[in-house]
Amino acid sequence: EEELPDGLDESCSQEEDEDSDSDASSVAGVSSSGSVALVSRNCIECLAQPAEAQEKVLKPALVCSLFPNVPPTIYFSTRDERVEKLPWEQRKLLRWKMCTVTPNIVKQTVGRSHFRVSKKSNDWLGCWGHHMKSPSFRAIREHQKLNHFPGSFQIGRKDRLWRNLLKMQARCGKKEFNFFPQSFILPQDIKLLRKAWEEGPSRQKWIVKPPASARGIGIQVIHKWSQLPKRRPLLVQRYLHKPYLIGGKKFDLRIYVYVTCYDPLRVYLFKDGLVRFASCKYSSSMKSLSNKFVHLTNYSVNKKNTEYKSNSDETACQGHKWALKALWSYLTQKGVNSEAIWEKIKDIVIKTIIASEPYVNSLVKMYVRRPYCCHELFGFDIMLDENLKPWILEVNISPSLHSSSPLDVSIKGQMIRDLLNLAGFVLPSTDSVASRPQTRSGSTCSMGSALKEKPKPASEHFIAEKMKKAYYLTQKIPDQDFYSSVLDILTPDDVRILVETEDEYSRRGQFERVFPTHISMRYLRFFEQPRYFNILVTQWELKYYLNKHKGLELLKNWCIKGYHTGAGMDLAQ
């Protein structure tokens, strides 16, 4: 964390005119219309807009809520859609803060919704930038959204991820959290590693990784103690030496995981992703260990191999990069139950996010003005072993959105568009943008009455709300019979959370929500401490997942009647 930028101004430039890494290889300026103008240095052809001959569908600029008295959200379109322009008074609020790491695909998506580059440091609505030190999150205002949570490096760094999963194993049992290869962090674990090494078989392999690097940098596979690098810190991990092979080659899966909120926890998985192949056939021979094209699946490593074959067809099982959906089709044809693998992947993703939950929630409460201000896309790298068991290799907190082929553009473009719709960007009032930033307790956001963060209820309602929360948190071990009554009488705070959760779900696009669902009760025992809103949304899903319409009608009714009286709504009947 010490190496993170101190704040947004340090990590972001007003316009993209500096040298940038592979995720931001574009030139951005402001066109005559004021929208973000983009020229890609790498792949103008494959990122080109659809031919003019093809009539684009006109879409409204705002998406209405399912509920009355709740503000609409900004619509983000696909490349074959055109978004209507809002009146100037509203359109001038559409400002995006550009950073040196803002990916082209994000710039293009926000540009289509008529966002312009923010010229000032504090009048923006959205930013896709670096992670920063936790105290810097204080600078994010109530109407702004940054694509990170404070503390998410607790799973984004390989050493922290292992430590946190180890903690979960100790608390909840190894069986539930045995999906990350046994690891040792050097120098602290050197004696434990020596012991494991000596007790292991003679021809064992270990993979050595720097704890905070990416793109395959500094990774090597070793089989002798003398090959252990001297540099520290270092993560030494048992090598998955019997991977599932296709065409004799190793591969891993890049799964896109999106978290919109940590309290209540809301986790989504994008239904498509990438399958990255090693560019040489796998060999278990010790002589092959130095060949990265055999043992590493990173695209940034394998693209350097002259044998590397790209793939531009998202339905084809060819080349060294496939779409995730193409893999599922391939495995299904081979008689494999790919749906069962997907279910296992969802399970280990939820457990990994829960491992970061106590850290993130405590830092959000300390440094973030309101939950709206943060959201995060994670890139989970997963490998299947010979028995098709999924193993998490690492979690990326800034997954590459660089799009060097039509396959990348298609998958990442759709994913980012759906993600930004799911994020639920709300137009603030002109006053709140113009006003000076307030303290954490102040609220300048023009949210509709049903979504205000803290309504000002009569004190007895406020006390009743607090008492209800305290009552349901008395049970330390999740108990369905005890929790089921949480929906009998809803408080204004309950409705605010449920409205937010249902509205968000309706904008999910090709994302699948994996938490909360009707089976989420089984995960509540993994949380370090129970959270009232997790209990609430889990019970809501359990009660209404087969009859969504009934649940929505009850909430709509409450938004019309209950909120303005400040009274709870009795749903017991």
Coordinates of C-alpha atoms in Angstrom, one line a residue, residues 20 47 90 174 209 268 341 390 419 452 487:
S20 CA 0.8 5.4 -20.7
L47 CA -12.1 -0.6 -32.5
Q90 CA -27.8 18.4 -17.3
K174 CA -9.6 -26.1 5.3
K209 CA 6.2 -15.0 -7.8
Y268 CA -21.6 -10.1 -9.9
I341 CA -17.5 -26.0 -13.1
P390 CA -10.9 -24.8 -10.2
L419 CA -20.6 -2.7 -15.7
K452 CA -31.2 9.4 0.6
L487 CA -38.9 -8.9 6.6

